[in-house]
CSV table of C-alpha atoms in Angstrom, one decimal:
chain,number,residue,atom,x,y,z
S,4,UNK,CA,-151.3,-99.8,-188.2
S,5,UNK,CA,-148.1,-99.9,-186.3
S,6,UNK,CA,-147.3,-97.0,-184.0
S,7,UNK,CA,-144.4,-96.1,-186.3
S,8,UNK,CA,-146.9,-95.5,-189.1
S,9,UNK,CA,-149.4,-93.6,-186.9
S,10,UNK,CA,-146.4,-91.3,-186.0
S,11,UNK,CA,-145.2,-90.7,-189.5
S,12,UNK,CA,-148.9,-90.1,-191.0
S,13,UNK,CA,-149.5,-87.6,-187.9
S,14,UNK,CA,-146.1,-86.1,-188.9
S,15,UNK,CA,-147.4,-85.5,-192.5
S,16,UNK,CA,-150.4,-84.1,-191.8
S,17,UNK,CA,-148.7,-81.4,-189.7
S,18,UNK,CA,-146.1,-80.5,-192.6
S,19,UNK,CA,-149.1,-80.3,-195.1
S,20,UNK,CA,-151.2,-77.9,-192.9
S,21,UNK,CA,-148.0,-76.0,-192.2
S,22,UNK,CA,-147.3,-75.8,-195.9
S,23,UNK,CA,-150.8,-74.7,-196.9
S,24,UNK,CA,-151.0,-72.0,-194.6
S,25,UNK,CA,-153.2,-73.3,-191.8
S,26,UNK,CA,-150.9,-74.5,-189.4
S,27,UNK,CA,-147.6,-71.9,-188.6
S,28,UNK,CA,-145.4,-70.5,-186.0
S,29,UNK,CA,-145.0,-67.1,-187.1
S,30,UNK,CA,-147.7,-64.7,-188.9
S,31,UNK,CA,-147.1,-64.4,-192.3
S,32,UNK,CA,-147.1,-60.3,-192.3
S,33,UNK,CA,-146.7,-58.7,-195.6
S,34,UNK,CA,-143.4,-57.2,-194.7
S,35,UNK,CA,-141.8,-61.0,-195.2
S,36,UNK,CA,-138.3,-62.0,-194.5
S,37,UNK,CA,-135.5,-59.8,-195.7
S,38,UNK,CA,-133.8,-61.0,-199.4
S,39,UNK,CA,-130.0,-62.5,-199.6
S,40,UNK,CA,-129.1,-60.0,-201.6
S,41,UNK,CA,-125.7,-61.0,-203.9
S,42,UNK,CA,-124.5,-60.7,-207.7
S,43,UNK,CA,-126.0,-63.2,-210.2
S,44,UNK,CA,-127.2,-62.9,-213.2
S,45,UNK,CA,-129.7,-61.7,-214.1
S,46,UNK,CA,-129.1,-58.9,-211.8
S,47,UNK,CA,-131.2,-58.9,-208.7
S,48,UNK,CA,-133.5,-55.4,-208.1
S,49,UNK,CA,-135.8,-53.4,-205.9
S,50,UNK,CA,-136.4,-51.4,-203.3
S,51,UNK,CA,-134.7,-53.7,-200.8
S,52,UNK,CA,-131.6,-53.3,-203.1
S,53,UNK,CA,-132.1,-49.1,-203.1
S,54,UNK,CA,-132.3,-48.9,-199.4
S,55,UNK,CA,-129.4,-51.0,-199.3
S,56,UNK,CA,-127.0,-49.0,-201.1
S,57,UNK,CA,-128.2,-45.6,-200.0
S,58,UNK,CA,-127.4,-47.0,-196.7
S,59,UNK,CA,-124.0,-48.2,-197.7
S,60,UNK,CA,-122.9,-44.6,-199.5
S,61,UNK,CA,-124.0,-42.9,-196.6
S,62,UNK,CA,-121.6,-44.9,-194.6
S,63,UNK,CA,-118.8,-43.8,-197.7
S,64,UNK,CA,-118.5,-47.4,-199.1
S,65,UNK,CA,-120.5,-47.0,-202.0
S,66,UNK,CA,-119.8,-44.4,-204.8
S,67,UNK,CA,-122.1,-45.4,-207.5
S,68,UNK,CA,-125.9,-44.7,-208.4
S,69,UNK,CA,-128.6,-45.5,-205.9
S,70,UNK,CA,-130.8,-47.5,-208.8
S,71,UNK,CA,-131.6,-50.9,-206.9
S,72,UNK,CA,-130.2,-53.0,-209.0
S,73,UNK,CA,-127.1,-55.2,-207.1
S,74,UNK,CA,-124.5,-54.7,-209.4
S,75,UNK,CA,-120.6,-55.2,-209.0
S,76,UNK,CA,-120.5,-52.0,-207.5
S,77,UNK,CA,-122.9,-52.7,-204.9
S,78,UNK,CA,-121.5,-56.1,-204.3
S,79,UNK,CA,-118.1,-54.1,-204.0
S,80,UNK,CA,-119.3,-51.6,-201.5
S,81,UNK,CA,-120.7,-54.9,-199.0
S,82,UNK,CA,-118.0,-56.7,-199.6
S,83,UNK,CA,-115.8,-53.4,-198.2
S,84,UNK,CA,-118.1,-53.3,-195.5
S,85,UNK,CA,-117.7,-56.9,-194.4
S,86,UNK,CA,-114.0,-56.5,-194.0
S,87,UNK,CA,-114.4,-53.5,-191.9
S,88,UNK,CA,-116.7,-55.3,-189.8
S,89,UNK,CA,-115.0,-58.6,-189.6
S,90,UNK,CA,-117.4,-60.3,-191.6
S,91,UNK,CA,-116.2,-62.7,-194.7
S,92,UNK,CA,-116.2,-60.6,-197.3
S,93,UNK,CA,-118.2,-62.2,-199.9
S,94,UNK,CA,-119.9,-59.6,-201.4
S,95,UNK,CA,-123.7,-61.4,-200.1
S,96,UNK,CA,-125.5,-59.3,-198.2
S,97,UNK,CA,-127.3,-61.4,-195.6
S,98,UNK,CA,-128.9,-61.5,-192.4
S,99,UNK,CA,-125.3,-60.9,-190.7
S,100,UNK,CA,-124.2,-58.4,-192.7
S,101,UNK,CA,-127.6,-56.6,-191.9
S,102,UNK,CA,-127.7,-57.0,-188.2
S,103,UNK,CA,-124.0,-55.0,-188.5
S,104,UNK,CA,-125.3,-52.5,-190.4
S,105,UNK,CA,-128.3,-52.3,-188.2
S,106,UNK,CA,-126.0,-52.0,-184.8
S,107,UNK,CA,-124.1,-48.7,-186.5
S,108,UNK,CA,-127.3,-47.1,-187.2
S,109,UNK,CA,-128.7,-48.4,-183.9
S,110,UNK,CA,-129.4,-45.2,-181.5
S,111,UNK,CA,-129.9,-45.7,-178.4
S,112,UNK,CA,-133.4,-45.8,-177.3
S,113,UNK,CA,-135.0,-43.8,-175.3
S,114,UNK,CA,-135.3,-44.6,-171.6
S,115,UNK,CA,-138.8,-46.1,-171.6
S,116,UNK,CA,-140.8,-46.7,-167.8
S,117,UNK,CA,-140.5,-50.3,-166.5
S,118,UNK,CA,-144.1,-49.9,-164.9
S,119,UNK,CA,-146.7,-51.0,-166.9
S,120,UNK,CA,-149.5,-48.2,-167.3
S,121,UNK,CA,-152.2,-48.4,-164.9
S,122,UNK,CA,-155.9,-49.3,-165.5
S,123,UNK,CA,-157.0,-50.2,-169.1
S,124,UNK,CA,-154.4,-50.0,-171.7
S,125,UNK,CA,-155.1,-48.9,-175.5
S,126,UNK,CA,-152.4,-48.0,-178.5
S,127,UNK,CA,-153.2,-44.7,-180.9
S,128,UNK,CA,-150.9,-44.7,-183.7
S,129,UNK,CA,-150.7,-41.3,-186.2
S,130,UNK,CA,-149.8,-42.6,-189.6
S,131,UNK,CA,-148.7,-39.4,-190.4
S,132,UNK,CA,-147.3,-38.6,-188.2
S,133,UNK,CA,-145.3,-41.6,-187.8
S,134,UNK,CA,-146.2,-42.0,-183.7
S,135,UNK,CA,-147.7,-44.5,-181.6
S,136,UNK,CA,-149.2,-43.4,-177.8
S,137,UNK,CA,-149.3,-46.0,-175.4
S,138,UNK,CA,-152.4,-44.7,-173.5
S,139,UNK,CA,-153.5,-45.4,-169.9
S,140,UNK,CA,-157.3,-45.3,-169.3
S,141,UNK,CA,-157.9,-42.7,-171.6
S,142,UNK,CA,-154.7,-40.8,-171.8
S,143,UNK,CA,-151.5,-40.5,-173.2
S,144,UNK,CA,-148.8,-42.8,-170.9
S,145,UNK,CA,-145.6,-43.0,-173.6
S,146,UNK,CA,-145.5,-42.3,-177.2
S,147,UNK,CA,-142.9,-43.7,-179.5
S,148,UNK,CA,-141.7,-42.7,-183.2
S,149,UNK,CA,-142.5,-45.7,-185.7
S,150,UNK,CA,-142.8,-46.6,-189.5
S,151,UNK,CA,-145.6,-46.7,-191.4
S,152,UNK,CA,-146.6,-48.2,-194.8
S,153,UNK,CA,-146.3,-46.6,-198.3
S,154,UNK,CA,-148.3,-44.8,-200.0
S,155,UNK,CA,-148.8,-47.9,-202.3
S,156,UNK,CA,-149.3,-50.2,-199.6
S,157,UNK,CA,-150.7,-47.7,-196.6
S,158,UNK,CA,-151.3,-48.7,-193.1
S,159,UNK,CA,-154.5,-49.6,-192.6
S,160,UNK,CA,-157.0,-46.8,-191.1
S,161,UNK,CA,-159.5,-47.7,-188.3
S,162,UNK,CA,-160.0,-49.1,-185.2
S,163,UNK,CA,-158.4,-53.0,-184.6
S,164,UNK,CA,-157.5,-55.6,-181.7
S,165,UNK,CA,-154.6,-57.2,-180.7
S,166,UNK,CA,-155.4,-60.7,-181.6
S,167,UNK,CA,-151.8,-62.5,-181.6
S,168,UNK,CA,-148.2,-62.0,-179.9
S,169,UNK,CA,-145.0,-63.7,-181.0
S,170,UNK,CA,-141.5,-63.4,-180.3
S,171,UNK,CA,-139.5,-63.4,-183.6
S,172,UNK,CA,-136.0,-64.8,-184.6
S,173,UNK,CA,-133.4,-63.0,-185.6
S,174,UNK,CA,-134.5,-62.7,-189.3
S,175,UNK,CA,-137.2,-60.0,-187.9
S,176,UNK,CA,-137.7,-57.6,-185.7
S,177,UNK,CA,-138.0,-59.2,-181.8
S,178,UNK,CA,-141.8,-59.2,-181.4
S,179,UNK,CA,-144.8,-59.1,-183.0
S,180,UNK,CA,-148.3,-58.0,-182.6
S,181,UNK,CA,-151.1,-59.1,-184.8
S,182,UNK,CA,-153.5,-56.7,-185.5
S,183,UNK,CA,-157.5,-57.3,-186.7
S,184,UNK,CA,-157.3,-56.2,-190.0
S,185,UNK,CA,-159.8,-58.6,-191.6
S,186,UNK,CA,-158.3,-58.3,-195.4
S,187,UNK,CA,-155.0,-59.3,-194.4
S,188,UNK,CA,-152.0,-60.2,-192.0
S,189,UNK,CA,-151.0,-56.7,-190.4
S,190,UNK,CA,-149.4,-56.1,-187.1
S,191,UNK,CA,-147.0,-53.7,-185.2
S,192,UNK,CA,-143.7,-55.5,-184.5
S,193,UNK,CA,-139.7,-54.5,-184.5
S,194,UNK,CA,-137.5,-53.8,-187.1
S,195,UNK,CA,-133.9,-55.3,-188.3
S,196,UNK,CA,-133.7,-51.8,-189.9
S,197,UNK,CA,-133.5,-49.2,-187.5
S,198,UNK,CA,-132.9,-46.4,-190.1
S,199,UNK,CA,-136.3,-46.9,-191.5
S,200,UNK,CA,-138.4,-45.8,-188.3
S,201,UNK,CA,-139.6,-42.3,-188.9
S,202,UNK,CA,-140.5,-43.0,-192.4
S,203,UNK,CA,-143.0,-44.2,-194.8
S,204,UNK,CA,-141.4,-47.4,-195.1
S,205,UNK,CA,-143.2,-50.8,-194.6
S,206,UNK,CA,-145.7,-53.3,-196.8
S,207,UNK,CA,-148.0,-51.8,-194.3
S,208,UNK,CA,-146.8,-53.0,-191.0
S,209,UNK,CA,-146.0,-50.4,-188.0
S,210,UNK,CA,-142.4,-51.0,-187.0
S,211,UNK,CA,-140.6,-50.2,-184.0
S,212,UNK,CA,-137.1,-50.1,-182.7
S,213,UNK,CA,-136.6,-53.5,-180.9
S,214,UNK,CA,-136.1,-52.2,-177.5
S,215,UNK,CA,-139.6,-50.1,-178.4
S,216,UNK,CA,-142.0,-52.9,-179.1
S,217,UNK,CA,-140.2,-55.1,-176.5
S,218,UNK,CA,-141.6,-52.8,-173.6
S,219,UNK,CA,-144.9,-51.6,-175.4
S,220,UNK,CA,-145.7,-55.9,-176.2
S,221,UNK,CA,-145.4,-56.5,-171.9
S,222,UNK,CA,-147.5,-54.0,-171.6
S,223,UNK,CA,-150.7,-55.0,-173.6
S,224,UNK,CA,-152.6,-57.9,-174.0
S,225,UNK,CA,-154.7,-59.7,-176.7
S,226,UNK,CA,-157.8,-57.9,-177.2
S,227,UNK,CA,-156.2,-54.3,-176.5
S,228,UNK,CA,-157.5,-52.2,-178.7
S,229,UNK,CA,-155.1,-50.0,-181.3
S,230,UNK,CA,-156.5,-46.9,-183.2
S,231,UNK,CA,-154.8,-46.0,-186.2
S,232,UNK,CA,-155.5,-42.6,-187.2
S,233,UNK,CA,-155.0,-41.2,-190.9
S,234,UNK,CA,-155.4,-37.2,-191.6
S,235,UNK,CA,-159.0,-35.7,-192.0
S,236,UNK,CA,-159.9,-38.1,-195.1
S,237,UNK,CA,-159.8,-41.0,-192.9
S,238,UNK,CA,-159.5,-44.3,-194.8
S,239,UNK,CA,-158.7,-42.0,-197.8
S,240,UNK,CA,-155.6,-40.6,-196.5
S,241,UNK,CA,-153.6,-41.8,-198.8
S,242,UNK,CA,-155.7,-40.8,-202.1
S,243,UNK,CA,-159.2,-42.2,-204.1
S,244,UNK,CA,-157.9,-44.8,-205.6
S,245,UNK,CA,-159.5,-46.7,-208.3
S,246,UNK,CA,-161.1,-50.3,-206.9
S,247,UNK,CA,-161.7,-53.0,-208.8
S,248,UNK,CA,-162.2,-56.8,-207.8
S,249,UNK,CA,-159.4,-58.1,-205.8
S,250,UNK,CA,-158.4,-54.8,-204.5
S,251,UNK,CA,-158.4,-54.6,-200.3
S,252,UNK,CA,-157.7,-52.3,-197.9
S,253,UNK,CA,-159.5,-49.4,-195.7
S,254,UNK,CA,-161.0,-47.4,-198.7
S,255,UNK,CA,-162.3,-50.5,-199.8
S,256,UNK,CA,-164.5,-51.6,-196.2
S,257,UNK,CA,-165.4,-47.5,-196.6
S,258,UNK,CA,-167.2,-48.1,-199.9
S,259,UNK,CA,-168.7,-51.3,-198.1
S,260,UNK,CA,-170.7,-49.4,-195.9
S,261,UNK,CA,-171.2,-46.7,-198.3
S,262,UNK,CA,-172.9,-49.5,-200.3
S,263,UNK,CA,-175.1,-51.0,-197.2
S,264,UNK,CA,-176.0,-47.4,-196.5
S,265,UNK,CA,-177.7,-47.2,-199.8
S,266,UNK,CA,-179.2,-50.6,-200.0
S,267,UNK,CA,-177.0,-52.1,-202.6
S,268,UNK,CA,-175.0,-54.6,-200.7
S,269,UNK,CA,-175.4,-56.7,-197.6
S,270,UNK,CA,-172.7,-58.6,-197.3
S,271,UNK,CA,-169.3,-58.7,-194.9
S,272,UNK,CA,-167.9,-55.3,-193.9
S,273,UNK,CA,-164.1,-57.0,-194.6
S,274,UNK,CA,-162.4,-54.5,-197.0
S,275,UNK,CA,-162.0,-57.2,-199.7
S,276,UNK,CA,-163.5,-56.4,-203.4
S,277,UNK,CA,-165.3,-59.0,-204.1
S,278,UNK,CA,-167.6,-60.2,-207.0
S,279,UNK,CA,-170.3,-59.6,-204.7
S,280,UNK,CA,-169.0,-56.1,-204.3
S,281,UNK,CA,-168.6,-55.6,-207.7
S,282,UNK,CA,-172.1,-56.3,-208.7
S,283,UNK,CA,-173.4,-53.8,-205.9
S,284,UNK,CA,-171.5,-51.4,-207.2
S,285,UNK,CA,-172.8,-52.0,-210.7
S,286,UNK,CA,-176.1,-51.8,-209.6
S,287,UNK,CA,-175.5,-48.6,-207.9
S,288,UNK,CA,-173.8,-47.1,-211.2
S,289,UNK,CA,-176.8,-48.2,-213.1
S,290,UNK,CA,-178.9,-46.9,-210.9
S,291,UNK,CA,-177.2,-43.3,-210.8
S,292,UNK,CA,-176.1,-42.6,-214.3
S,293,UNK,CA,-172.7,-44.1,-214.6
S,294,UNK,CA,-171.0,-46.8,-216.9
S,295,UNK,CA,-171.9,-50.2,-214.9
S,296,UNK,CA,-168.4,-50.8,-215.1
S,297,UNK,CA,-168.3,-52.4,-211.5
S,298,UNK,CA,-164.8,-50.9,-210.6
S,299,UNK,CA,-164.6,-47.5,-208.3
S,300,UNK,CA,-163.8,-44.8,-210.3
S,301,UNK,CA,-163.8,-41.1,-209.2
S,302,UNK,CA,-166.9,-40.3,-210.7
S,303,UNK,CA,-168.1,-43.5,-208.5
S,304,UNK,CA,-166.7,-41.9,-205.4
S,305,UNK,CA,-168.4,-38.6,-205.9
S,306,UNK,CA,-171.9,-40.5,-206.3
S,307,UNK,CA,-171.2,-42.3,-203.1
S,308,UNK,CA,-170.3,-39.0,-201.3
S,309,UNK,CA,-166.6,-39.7,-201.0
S,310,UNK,CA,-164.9,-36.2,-201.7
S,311,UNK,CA,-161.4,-35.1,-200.6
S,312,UNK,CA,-160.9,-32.2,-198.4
S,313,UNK,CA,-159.1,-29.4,-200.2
């Protein structure tokens, strides 16, 4: 085979691992790249679109209803904004329009050390309260205010490593730190959308201002560890809710061990509902009373000793 052919079949192989998920330059975090957001039919809607023009009538360019769907109004009200920020006004709201929107909302950020904390270095992040401590062996060295996940797709609860670092384009947020979660792609990096830090915002993700997670990603290094702290339910801070196969998340690696505790299950301690998980559950309903139904229901949850705090 010629070295021509060698080169292209290498070439191939390298697009089809990148296309099937094995081979990327980027994690692909739940929080994904931002929509081009512009009229069409049918209408485009969501969140993305809410946040979007609430943003917008703050700013006094739109006047209509904040329902997340991008009608002429909305496209109006961006195309207004573009000619006040010298932008073609075209009505699309992209990735240009958004870093403008971003640098009127940008405050400035705090004045953050340029030393890097002595001795070992760890991150605690509140989820409630919406804060992540940079701590120096043991105690608290800077703290800054971030954003957290839903309540429909919470940050995960319990202790993880840093297992990646990546410096993003300008799509994202400037950096990125992978996090351990073992049921899916989580990490703390910046945010194109500096109104949402303070809030219950992300897919799950912790954002940061940019100028934040610039400092905090020099000073830590893969394997530091980050703690990430509900309120006094733990990995059920955010509500029992029902499980059923497929479903993943902290509550779900809870039940796990709730399940190995008991002697019903002995596999992986991932957070991922699998069959496997299923059937140990159904064993453990069978054996306690309840409909086998295999799902996680808040009778379930009592049997297992999960119970809320008043």
């Amino acid at each position: 085979m010629s070295k021509i052919l060698w080169a292209f079949a290498f070439i191939m192989i390298i697009l089809m691992l990148f296309y099937s998920g094995y081979v990327y330059a980027t994690p692909r975090c739940s929080c994904g790249e931002d929509r081009i957001l512009k009229l069409q039919t049918p209408l485009m809607t969501g969140q993305d679109v809410r946040e979007i023009q609430y943003q917008l009538k703050k700013l006094g360019f739109y006047k209509g209803t904040v329902n997340g769907i991008y009608d002429k109004k909305t496209s109006e009200a961006v195309r207004d904004f573009q000619k006040m920020e010298g932008l073609r006004p075209d009505g699309i709201f992209g990735i240009k329009t958004l870093l403008k929107m971003a640098k009127i909302y940008e405050k400035p950020a705090a004045k953050v050390p340029s030393e890097k904390p002595p001795g070992e270095v760890s991150i605690v992040i509140y989820a409630l309260d919406r804060k992540l401590v940079v701590m120096s062996e043991g105690k608290p060295f800077k703290s800054f205010p971030v954003a957290v996940g839903t309540f429909d797709t919470p940050t995960p609860i319990g202790l993880f490593t840093i297992t990646q670092k990546d410096s993003w384009g300008e799509g994202f947020g400037s950096r990125w730190m992978k996090l351990s979660v073992p049921w899916g792609v989580y990490g703390i990096h910046g945010t194109n959308k500096p109104w949402s830090i303070g809030g219950f915002e992300s897919h799950g993700c912790i954002r940061m201002l940019n100028p934040h997670v610039e400092q905090v990603y020099e000073w830590v290094n893969i394997g530091t560890k980050v703690y990430i702290i509900g309120g006094v339910d733990g990995p059920f801070t955010f509500g029992l809710k029902p499980l059923t196969e497929g479903s993943r998340g902290s509550d779900v690696m809870e039940v796990q061990k709730r399940l190995i505790g008991y002697g019903y299950y002995n596999g992986k301690i991932d957070g991922i509902y699998s069959w496997d998980v299923r059937e140990a559950v159904r064993a453990f309903q069978k054996d306690n009373g309840l409909e086998p139904s295999g799902n996680v229901d808040e009778k379930t949850y009592r049997a297992l000793g999960i119970i809320l705090f008043e």
